[in-house]
mmCIF file with all atom_site columns, C-alpha atoms in Angstrom:
data_model
loop_
_atom_site.group_PDB
_atom_site.id
_atom_site.type_symbol
_atom_site.label_atom_id
_atom_site.label_alt_id
_atom_site.label_comp_id
_atom_site.label_asym_id
_atom_site.label_entity_id
_atom_site.label_seq_id
_atom_site.pdbx_PDB_ins_code
_atom_site.Cartn_x
_atom_site.Cartn_y
_atom_site.Cartn_z
_atom_site.occupancy
_atom_site.B_iso_or_equiv
_atom_site.pdbx_formal_charge
_atom_site.auth_seq_id
_atom_site.auth_comp_id
_atom_site.auth_asym_id
_atom_site.auth_atom_id
_atom_site.pdbx_PDB_model_num
ATOM 1   C CA . UNK A 1 1   ? 53.930  28.967 268.479 1.00 79.00 ? 1   UNK A CA 1
ATOM 2   C CA . UNK A 1 2   ? 50.934  28.510 266.055 1.00 78.00 ? 2   UNK A CA 1
ATOM 3   C CA . UNK A 1 3   ? 48.468  26.076 265.151 1.00 83.00 ? 3   UNK A CA 1
ATOM 4   C CA . UNK A 1 4   ? 48.296  24.673 269.124 1.00 88.00 ? 4   UNK A CA 1
ATOM 5   C CA . UNK A 1 5   ? 52.355  23.797 267.957 1.00 85.00 ? 5   UNK A CA 1
ATOM 6   C CA . UNK A 1 6   ? 55.234  25.582 268.776 1.00 86.00 ? 6   UNK A CA 1
ATOM 7   C CA . UNK A 1 7   ? 57.687  26.458 265.592 1.00 85.00 ? 7   UNK A CA 1
ATOM 8   C CA . UNK A 1 8   ? 61.289  27.788 264.889 1.00 82.00 ? 8   UNK A CA 1
ATOM 9   C CA . UNK A 1 9   ? 60.958  31.161 263.544 1.00 89.00 ? 9   UNK A CA 1
ATOM 10  C CA . UNK A 1 10  ? 62.388  34.001 262.881 1.00 91.00 ? 10  UNK A CA 1
ATOM 11  C CA . UNK A 1 11  ? 62.862  37.971 264.001 1.00 93.00 ? 11  UNK A CA 1
ATOM 12  C CA . UNK A 1 12  ? 62.520  39.658 260.112 1.00 91.00 ? 12  UNK A CA 1
ATOM 13  C CA . UNK A 1 13  ? 65.579  41.236 261.376 1.00 92.00 ? 13  UNK A CA 1
ATOM 14  C CA . UNK A 1 14  ? 67.918  37.925 261.260 1.00 92.00 ? 14  UNK A CA 1
ATOM 15  C CA . UNK A 1 15  ? 67.443  37.294 257.486 1.00 89.00 ? 15  UNK A CA 1
ATOM 16  C CA . UNK A 1 16  ? 70.525  38.916 256.394 1.00 88.00 ? 16  UNK A CA 1
ATOM 17  C CA . UNK A 1 17  ? 72.437  36.937 259.037 1.00 91.00 ? 17  UNK A CA 1
ATOM 18  C CA . UNK A 1 18  ? 70.182  33.481 258.235 1.00 88.00 ? 18  UNK A CA 1
ATOM 19  C CA . UNK A 1 19  ? 70.731  34.627 254.364 1.00 86.00 ? 19  UNK A CA 1
ATOM 20  C CA . UNK A 1 20  ? 74.906  34.443 254.802 1.00 90.00 ? 20  UNK A CA 1
ATOM 21  C CA . UNK A 1 21  ? 74.015  31.081 257.282 1.00 89.00 ? 21  UNK A CA 1
ATOM 22  C CA . UNK A 1 22  ? 73.120  30.014 253.934 1.00 86.00 ? 22  UNK A CA 1
ATOM 23  C CA . UNK A 1 23  ? 75.317  31.193 251.681 1.00 88.00 ? 23  UNK A CA 1
ATOM 24  C CA . UNK A 1 24  ? 78.046  30.044 253.608 1.00 91.00 ? 24  UNK A CA 1
ATOM 25  C CA . UNK A 1 25  ? 76.558  27.134 253.980 1.00 87.00 ? 25  UNK A CA 1
ATOM 26  C CA . UNK A 1 26  ? 76.238  26.800 249.619 1.00 86.00 ? 26  UNK A CA 1
ATOM 27  C CA . UNK A 1 27  ? 80.168  27.444 249.684 1.00 90.00 ? 27  UNK A CA 1
ATOM 28  C CA . UNK A 1 28  ? 80.942  24.185 252.079 1.00 92.00 ? 28  UNK A CA 1
ATOM 29  C CA . UNK A 1 29  ? 78.819  22.758 249.503 1.00 87.00 ? 29  UNK A CA 1
ATOM 30  C CA . UNK A 1 30  ? 80.732  23.384 246.983 1.00 87.00 ? 30  UNK A CA 1
ATOM 31  C CA . UNK A 1 31  ? 84.211  23.987 248.177 1.00 91.00 ? 31  UNK A CA 1
ATOM 32  C CA . UNK A 1 32  ? 85.060  21.158 250.775 1.00 92.00 ? 32  UNK A CA 1
ATOM 33  C CA . UNK A 1 33  ? 82.193  18.550 250.813 1.00 91.00 ? 33  UNK A CA 1
ATOM 34  C CA . UNK A 1 34  ? 82.213  18.621 246.924 1.00 94.00 ? 34  UNK A CA 1
ATOM 35  C CA . UNK A 1 35  ? 86.055  19.402 245.923 1.00 95.00 ? 35  UNK A CA 1
ATOM 36  C CA . UNK A 1 36  ? 87.008  17.436 243.019 1.00 96.00 ? 36  UNK A CA 1
ATOM 37  C CA . UNK A 1 37  ? 90.015  15.718 244.624 1.00 97.00 ? 37  UNK A CA 1
ATOM 38  C CA . UNK A 1 38  ? 87.732  14.746 248.369 1.00 95.00 ? 38  UNK A CA 1
ATOM 39  C CA . UNK A 1 39  ? 85.357  13.168 245.679 1.00 97.00 ? 39  UNK A CA 1
ATOM 40  C CA . UNK A 1 40  ? 88.031  11.692 243.564 1.00 98.00 ? 40  UNK A CA 1
ATOM 41  C CA . UNK A 1 41  ? 89.550  9.642  246.731 1.00 97.00 ? 41  UNK A CA 1
ATOM 42  C CA . UNK A 1 42  ? 86.061  8.673  248.138 1.00 96.00 ? 42  UNK A CA 1
ATOM 43  C CA . UNK A 1 43  ? 85.194  6.709  245.571 1.00 97.00 ? 43  UNK A CA 1
ATOM 44  C CA . UNK A 1 44  ? 88.703  5.020  244.803 1.00 98.00 ? 44  UNK A CA 1
ATOM 45  C CA . UNK A 1 45  ? 87.742  4.642  248.456 1.00 97.00 ? 45  UNK A CA 1
ATOM 46  C CA . UNK A 1 46  ? 84.471  3.314  247.698 1.00 97.00 ? 46  UNK A CA 1
ATOM 47  C CA . UNK A 1 47  ? 86.197  1.009  244.721 1.00 97.00 ? 47  UNK A CA 1
ATOM 48  C CA . UNK A 1 48  ? 88.520  0.191  246.400 1.00 97.00 ? 48  UNK A CA 1
ATOM 49  C CA . UNK A 1 49  ? 86.097  -1.619 249.365 1.00 96.00 ? 49  UNK A CA 1
ATOM 50  C CA . UNK A 1 50  ? 83.948  -3.122 245.935 1.00 96.00 ? 50  UNK A CA 1
ATOM 51  C CA . UNK A 1 51  ? 87.613  -4.663 244.174 1.00 95.00 ? 51  UNK A CA 1
ATOM 52  C CA . UNK A 1 52  ? 86.970  -7.436 247.043 1.00 93.00 ? 52  UNK A CA 1
ATOM 53  C CA . UNK A 1 53  ? 90.661  -6.656 247.514 1.00 91.00 ? 53  UNK A CA 1
ATOM 54  C CA . UNK A 1 54  ? 90.182  -5.356 250.980 1.00 93.00 ? 54  UNK A CA 1
ATOM 55  C CA . UNK A 1 55  ? 90.943  -6.392 254.411 1.00 93.00 ? 55  UNK A CA 1
ATOM 56  C CA . UNK A 1 56  ? 89.335  -4.221 256.508 1.00 94.00 ? 56  UNK A CA 1
ATOM 57  C CA . UNK A 1 57  ? 86.216  -4.910 259.141 1.00 92.00 ? 57  UNK A CA 1
ATOM 58  C CA . UNK A 1 58  ? 84.831  -3.264 261.364 1.00 92.00 ? 58  UNK A CA 1
ATOM 59  C CA . UNK A 1 59  ? 83.926  -5.149 264.521 1.00 91.00 ? 59  UNK A CA 1
ATOM 60  C CA . UNK A 1 60  ? 81.329  -5.580 266.434 1.00 94.00 ? 60  UNK A CA 1
ATOM 61  C CA . UNK A 1 61  ? 83.203  -5.502 269.531 1.00 94.00 ? 61  UNK A CA 1
ATOM 62  C CA . UNK A 1 62  ? 82.584  -1.676 270.649 1.00 95.00 ? 62  UNK A CA 1
ATOM 63  C CA . UNK A 1 63  ? 86.043  -1.345 272.562 1.00 93.00 ? 63  UNK A CA 1
ATOM 64  C CA . UNK A 1 64  ? 87.317  -2.494 269.332 1.00 92.00 ? 64  UNK A CA 1
ATOM 65  C CA . UNK A 1 65  ? 85.090  -0.145 267.339 1.00 94.00 ? 65  UNK A CA 1
ATOM 66  C CA . UNK A 1 66  ? 86.215  2.022  269.267 1.00 92.00 ? 66  UNK A CA 1
ATOM 67  C CA . UNK A 1 67  ? 89.743  1.879  267.281 1.00 90.00 ? 67  UNK A CA 1
ATOM 68  C CA . UNK A 1 68  ? 88.461  2.314  264.113 1.00 93.00 ? 68  UNK A CA 1
ATOM 69  C CA . UNK A 1 69  ? 89.377  5.579  262.972 1.00 94.00 ? 69  UNK A CA 1
ATOM 70  C CA . UNK A 1 70  ? 90.926  7.131  259.468 1.00 93.00 ? 70  UNK A CA 1
ATOM 71  C CA . UNK A 1 71  ? 94.789  6.111  261.257 1.00 94.00 ? 71  UNK A CA 1
ATOM 72  C CA . UNK A 1 72  ? 93.616  2.429  261.059 1.00 94.00 ? 72  UNK A CA 1
ATOM 73  C CA . UNK A 1 73  ? 91.578  2.699  257.902 1.00 95.00 ? 73  UNK A CA 1
ATOM 74  C CA . UNK A 1 74  ? 94.925  3.822  256.206 1.00 96.00 ? 74  UNK A CA 1
ATOM 75  C CA . UNK A 1 75  ? 98.252  1.788  257.729 1.00 96.00 ? 75  UNK A CA 1
ATOM 76  C CA . UNK A 1 76  ? 95.145  -1.303 256.378 1.00 96.00 ? 76  UNK A CA 1
ATOM 77  C CA . UNK A 1 77  ? 95.863  0.621  252.447 1.00 97.00 ? 77  UNK A CA 1
ATOM 78  C CA . UNK A 1 78  ? 99.311  0.591  252.946 1.00 97.00 ? 78  UNK A CA 1
ATOM 79  C CA . UNK A 1 79  ? 100.113 -3.351 254.034 1.00 96.00 ? 79  UNK A CA 1
ATOM 80  C CA . UNK A 1 80  ? 97.471  -3.445 250.944 1.00 96.00 ? 80  UNK A CA 1
ATOM 81  C CA . UNK A 1 81  ? 98.477  -4.226 247.875 1.00 96.00 ? 81  UNK A CA 1
ATOM 82  C CA . UNK A 1 82  ? 95.185  -4.006 245.331 1.00 97.00 ? 82  UNK A CA 1
ATOM 83  C CA . UNK A 1 83  ? 95.788  -1.397 242.424 1.00 96.00 ? 83  UNK A CA 1
ATOM 84  C CA . UNK A 1 84  ? 93.009  1.145  244.712 1.00 97.00 ? 84  UNK A CA 1
ATOM 85  C CA . UNK A 1 85  ? 94.650  1.152  248.110 1.00 97.00 ? 85  UNK A CA 1
ATOM 86  C CA . UNK A 1 86  ? 98.052  1.264  246.265 1.00 97.00 ? 86  UNK A CA 1
ATOM 87  C CA . UNK A 1 87  ? 96.351  4.757  244.672 1.00 97.00 ? 87  UNK A CA 1
ATOM 88  C CA . UNK A 1 88  ? 94.874  5.678  247.967 1.00 97.00 ? 88  UNK A CA 1
ATOM 89  C CA . UNK A 1 89  ? 98.500  5.609  249.902 1.00 97.00 ? 89  UNK A CA 1
ATOM 90  C CA . UNK A 1 90  ? 100.374 7.380  247.337 1.00 97.00 ? 90  UNK A CA 1
ATOM 91  C CA . UNK A 1 91  ? 97.955  9.763  247.295 1.00 97.00 ? 91  UNK A CA 1
ATOM 92  C CA . UNK A 1 92  ? 97.408  9.190  243.416 1.00 97.00 ? 92  UNK A CA 1
ATOM 93  C CA . UNK A 1 93  ? 93.345  10.667 242.630 1.00 97.00 ? 93  UNK A CA 1
ATOM 94  C CA . UNK A 1 94  ? 91.872  10.930 239.364 1.00 98.00 ? 94  UNK A CA 1
ATOM 95  C CA . UNK A 1 95  ? 91.660  13.265 238.124 1.00 98.00 ? 95  UNK A CA 1
ATOM 96  C CA . UNK A 1 96  ? 88.753  15.564 237.408 1.00 98.00 ? 96  UNK A CA 1
ATOM 97  C CA . UNK A 1 97  ? 88.120  15.818 232.696 1.00 98.00 ? 97  UNK A CA 1
ATOM 98  C CA . UNK A 1 98  ? 84.403  16.751 232.970 1.00 97.00 ? 98  UNK A CA 1
ATOM 99  C CA . UNK A 1 99  ? 81.875  17.799 234.687 1.00 97.00 ? 99  UNK A CA 1
ATOM 100 C CA . UNK A 1 100 ? 78.404  20.003 234.234 1.00 95.00 ? 100 UNK A CA 1
ATOM 101 C CA . UNK A 1 101 ? 75.540  21.177 237.613 1.00 92.00 ? 101 UNK A CA 1
ATOM 102 C CA . UNK A 1 102 ? 73.466  21.005 234.551 1.00 89.00 ? 102 UNK A CA 1
ATOM 103 C CA . UNK A 1 103 ? 73.544  17.641 231.798 1.00 91.00 ? 103 UNK A CA 1
ATOM 104 C CA . UNK A 1 104 ? 74.948  14.728 233.851 1.00 93.00 ? 104 UNK A CA 1
ATOM 105 C CA . UNK A 1 105 ? 73.339  12.649 231.030 1.00 95.00 ? 105 UNK A CA 1
ATOM 106 C CA . UNK A 1 106 ? 75.986  14.101 229.133 1.00 95.00 ? 106 UNK A CA 1
ATOM 107 C CA . UNK A 1 107 ? 78.878  12.913 231.756 1.00 95.00 ? 107 UNK A CA 1
ATOM 108 C CA . UNK A 1 108 ? 77.785  9.553  231.648 1.00 95.00 ? 108 UNK A CA 1
ATOM 109 C CA . UNK A 1 109 ? 77.580  10.068 227.886 1.00 96.00 ? 109 UNK A CA 1
ATOM 110 C CA . UNK A 1 110 ? 81.834  10.191 228.051 1.00 96.00 ? 110 UNK A CA 1
ATOM 111 C CA . UNK A 1 111 ? 82.702  8.096  230.214 1.00 95.00 ? 111 UNK A CA 1
ATOM 112 C CA . UNK A 1 112 ? 80.848  4.715  228.104 1.00 96.00 ? 112 UNK A CA 1
ATOM 113 C CA . UNK A 1 113 ? 83.069  6.326  225.656 1.00 96.00 ? 113 UNK A CA 1
ATOM 114 C CA . UNK A 1 114 ? 86.654  6.354  226.914 1.00 97.00 ? 114 UNK A CA 1
ATOM 115 C CA . UNK A 1 115 ? 85.519  3.176  228.339 1.00 96.00 ? 115 UNK A CA 1
ATOM 116 C CA . UNK A 1 116 ? 85.277  2.136  224.843 1.00 96.00 ? 116 UNK A CA 1
ATOM 117 C CA . UNK A 1 117 ? 88.866  3.407  223.728 1.00 96.00 ? 117 UNK A CA 1
ATOM 118 C CA . UNK A 1 118 ? 90.447  1.976  227.241 1.00 96.00 ? 118 UNK A CA 1
ATOM 119 C CA . UNK A 1 119 ? 90.498  4.311  229.527 1.00 97.00 ? 119 UNK A CA 1
ATOM 120 C CA . UNK A 1 120 ? 89.921  3.652  232.414 1.00 95.00 ? 120 UNK A CA 1
ATOM 121 C CA . UNK A 1 121 ? 88.090  5.948  234.727 1.00 95.00 ? 121 UNK A CA 1
ATOM 122 C CA . UNK A 1 122 ? 84.733  6.733  236.864 1.00 96.00 ? 122 UNK A CA 1
ATOM 123 C CA . UNK A 1 123 ? 81.781  8.831  237.545 1.00 97.00 ? 123 UNK A CA 1
ATOM 124 C CA . UNK A 1 124 ? 80.356  11.250 240.046 1.00 97.00 ? 124 UNK A CA 1
ATOM 125 C CA . UNK A 1 125 ? 76.967  12.848 241.441 1.00 95.00 ? 125 UNK A CA 1
ATOM 126 C CA . UNK A 1 126 ? 76.969  14.786 244.553 1.00 94.00 ? 126 UNK A CA 1
ATOM 127 C CA . UNK A 1 127 ? 74.336  16.268 245.792 1.00 91.00 ? 127 UNK A CA 1
ATOM 128 C CA . UNK A 1 128 ? 72.939  18.391 248.583 1.00 87.00 ? 128 UNK A CA 1
ATOM 129 C CA . UNK A 1 129 ? 70.433  20.480 249.463 1.00 82.00 ? 129 UNK A CA 1
ATOM 130 C CA . UNK A 1 130 ? 71.036  23.275 251.117 1.00 78.00 ? 130 UNK A CA 1
ATOM 131 C CA . UNK A 1 131 ? 68.769  23.617 252.934 1.00 79.00 ? 131 UNK A CA 1
ATOM 132 C CA . UNK A 1 132 ? 65.146  22.393 254.275 1.00 75.00 ? 132 UNK A CA 1
ATOM 133 C CA . UNK A 1 133 ? 64.042  25.457 255.457 1.00 74.00 ? 133 UNK A CA 1
ATOM 134 C CA . UNK A 1 134 ? 61.655  26.283 251.802 1.00 71.00 ? 134 UNK A CA 1
ATOM 135 C CA . UNK A 1 135 ? 58.195  24.954 251.414 1.00 63.00 ? 135 UNK A CA 1
ATOM 136 C CA . UNK A 1 136 ? 57.722  21.675 252.632 1.00 65.00 ? 136 UNK A CA 1
ATOM 137 C CA . UNK A 1 137 ? 54.746  20.861 255.828 1.00 71.00 ? 137 UNK A CA 1
ATOM 138 C CA . UNK A 1 138 ? 56.736  22.766 258.456 1.00 74.00 ? 138 UNK A CA 1
ATOM 139 C CA . UNK A 1 139 ? 58.455  25.566 256.914 1.00 78.00 ? 139 UNK A CA 1
ATOM 140 C CA . UNK A 1 140 ? 60.530  28.231 258.628 1.00 82.00 ? 140 UNK A CA 1
ATOM 141 C CA . UNK A 1 141 ? 58.830  31.230 259.894 1.00 88.00 ? 141 UNK A CA 1
ATOM 142 C CA . UNK A 1 142 ? 59.614  34.834 260.709 1.00 90.00 ? 142 UNK A CA 1
ATOM 143 C CA . UNK A 1 143 ? 57.496  37.361 262.371 1.00 92.00 ? 143 UNK A CA 1
ATOM 144 C CA . UNK A 1 144 ? 58.229  41.007 261.531 1.00 89.00 ? 144 UNK A CA 1
ATOM 145 C CA . UNK A 1 145 ? 58.226  44.162 263.583 1.00 89.00 ? 145 UNK A CA 1
ATOM 146 C CA . UNK A 1 146 ? 54.410  44.016 263.871 1.00 89.00 ? 146 UNK A CA 1
ATOM 147 C CA . UNK A 1 147 ? 54.305  40.000 264.988 1.00 89.00 ? 147 UNK A CA 1
ATOM 148 C CA . UNK A 1 148 ? 52.900  38.765 262.468 1.00 90.00 ? 148 UNK A CA 1
ATOM 149 C CA . UNK A 1 149 ? 53.702  35.308 261.499 1.00 88.00 ? 149 UNK A CA 1
ATOM 150 C CA . UNK A 1 150 ? 54.329  34.063 257.924 1.00 87.00 ? 150 UNK A CA 1
ATOM 151 C CA . UNK A 1 151 ? 56.088  31.888 256.000 1.00 84.00 ? 151 UNK A CA 1
ATOM 152 C CA . UNK A 1 152 ? 59.860  32.518 255.051 1.00 82.00 ? 152 UNK A CA 1
ATOM 153 C CA . UNK A 1 153 ? 58.891  32.022 251.095 1.00 79.00 ? 153 UNK A CA 1
ATOM 154 C CA . UNK A 1 154 ? 57.333  35.563 251.596 1.00 82.00 ? 154 UNK A CA 1
ATOM 155 C CA . UNK A 1 155 ? 59.363  37.353 252.900 1.00 80.00 ? 155 UNK A CA 1
ATOM 156 C CA . UNK A 1 156 ? 62.502  35.722 251.649 1.00 78.00 ? 156 UNK A CA 1
ATOM 157 C CA . UNK A 1 157 ? 61.360  34.862 248.312 1.00 70.00 ? 157 UNK A CA 1
ATOM 158 C CA . UNK A 1 158 ? 65.574  36.046 247.095 1.00 68.00 ? 158 UNK A CA 1
ATOM 159 C CA . UNK A 1 159 ? 66.236  32.395 249.348 1.00 71.00 ? 159 UNK A CA 1
ATOM 160 C CA . UNK A 1 160 ? 63.447  29.977 248.357 1.00 68.00 ? 160 UNK A CA 1
ATOM 161 C CA . UNK A 1 161 ? 66.345  28.896 246.155 1.00 68.00 ? 161 UNK A CA 1
ATOM 162 C CA . UNK A 1 162 ? 68.707  26.945 248.141 1.00 67.00 ? 162 UNK A CA 1
ATOM 163 C CA . UNK A 1 163 ? 65.747  24.396 248.849 1.00 68.00 ? 163 UNK A CA 1
ATOM 164 C CA . UNK A 1 164 ? 66.684  23.144 245.552 1.00 75.00 ? 164 UNK A CA 1
ATOM 165 C CA . UNK A 1 165 ? 69.099  20.564 245.518 1.00 80.00 ? 165 UNK A CA 1
ATOM 166 C CA . UNK A 1 166 ? 72.707  21.276 244.472 1.00 84.00 ? 166 UNK A CA 1
ATOM 167 C CA . UNK A 1 167 ? 74.106  18.993 242.538 1.00 91.00 ? 167 UNK A CA 1
ATOM 168 C CA . UNK A 1 168 ? 77.047  17.674 240.162 1.00 95.00 ? 168 UNK A CA 1
ATOM 169 C CA . UNK A 1 169 ? 77.994  15.765 237.928 1.00 97.00 ? 169 UNK A CA 1
ATOM 170 C CA . UNK A 1 170 ? 81.635  15.079 237.271 1.00 97.00 ? 170 UNK A CA 1
ATOM 171 C CA . UNK A 1 171 ? 83.826  12.165 235.165 1.00 98.00 ? 171 UNK A CA 1
ATOM 172 C CA . UNK A 1 172 ? 87.717  11.637 236.481 1.00 98.00 ? 172 UNK A CA 1
ATOM 173 C CA . UNK A 1 173 ? 89.814  9.126  234.497 1.00 98.00 ? 173 UNK A CA 1
ATOM 174 C CA . UNK A 1 174 ? 93.755  7.982  235.532 1.00 97.00 ? 174 UNK A CA 1
ATOM 175 C CA . UNK A 1 175 ? 96.520  10.656 236.112 1.00 97.00 ? 175 UNK A CA 1
ATOM 176 C CA . UNK A 1 176 ? 98.746  8.639  233.463 1.00 97.00 ? 176 UNK A CA 1
ATOM 177 C CA . UNK A 1 177 ? 95.664  8.590  231.063 1.00 97.00 ? 177 UNK A CA 1
ATOM 178 C CA . UNK A 1 178 ? 94.484  12.652 231.188 1.00 97.00 ? 178 UNK A CA 1
ATOM 179 C CA . UNK A 1 179 ? 96.070  13.829 227.843 1.00 96.00 ? 179 UNK A CA 1
ATOM 180 C CA . UNK A 1 180 ? 94.355  10.779 226.214 1.00 96.00 ? 180 UNK A CA 1
ATOM 181 C CA . UNK A 1 181 ? 90.993  11.777 227.770 1.00 97.00 ? 181 UNK A CA 1
ATOM 182 C CA . UNK A 1 182 ? 91.445  15.065 226.838 1.00 97.00 ? 182 UNK A CA 1
ATOM 183 C CA . UNK A 1 183 ? 91.497  13.889 223.444 1.00 96.00 ? 183 UNK A CA 1
ATOM 184 C CA . UNK A 1 184 ? 88.890  11.376 223.410 1.00 95.00 ? 184 UNK A CA 1
ATOM 185 C CA . UNK A 1 185 ? 86.219  13.980 225.637 1.00 94.00 ? 185 UNK A CA 1
ATOM 186 C CA . UNK A 1 186 ? 87.569  17.264 222.285 1.00 93.00 ? 186 UNK A CA 1
ATOM 187 C CA . UNK A 1 187 ? 86.638  14.623 219.646 1.00 87.00 ? 187 UNK A CA 1
ATOM 188 C CA . UNK A 1 188 ? 83.323  13.406 221.677 1.00 77.00 ? 188 UNK A CA 1
#
């Protein structure tokens, strides 16, 4: 209890396990949530919905809503002639051409150059925060062997980077235009 309020705290002995948890979470962001193929399919589905060619609707009736699952969406996509839906059903994701975690403007410039050259593609920006336990109004606390309570940032300074957002900007192109896009990228 700190200042009359119950607060979440770790024992100093749990810091190694907590660090492992944060590292595992970072790996999930990079290997699963932000995997290039997953991001490509997500964006292709978004483009399908924005195209005006989507007939998929989420019903407001709770009983019908309960039937809205991946299978229902896939069946709807299979019945569509819209180009984005056809690519999703055929499992033909757009291909990753460029990726950066340091220069999102470079990704935008490349995408504009590709567009000027008639190459079909899109950019994505994936962003996530691995941990919100550092900084902020209510930081995670650590209780040391002497029963002192301190913010985790004072005890585990190596972990404080985990509060910085993970940001990845990418440029994708249609698979049939990948070779041409690679040439354009090399000339940029």
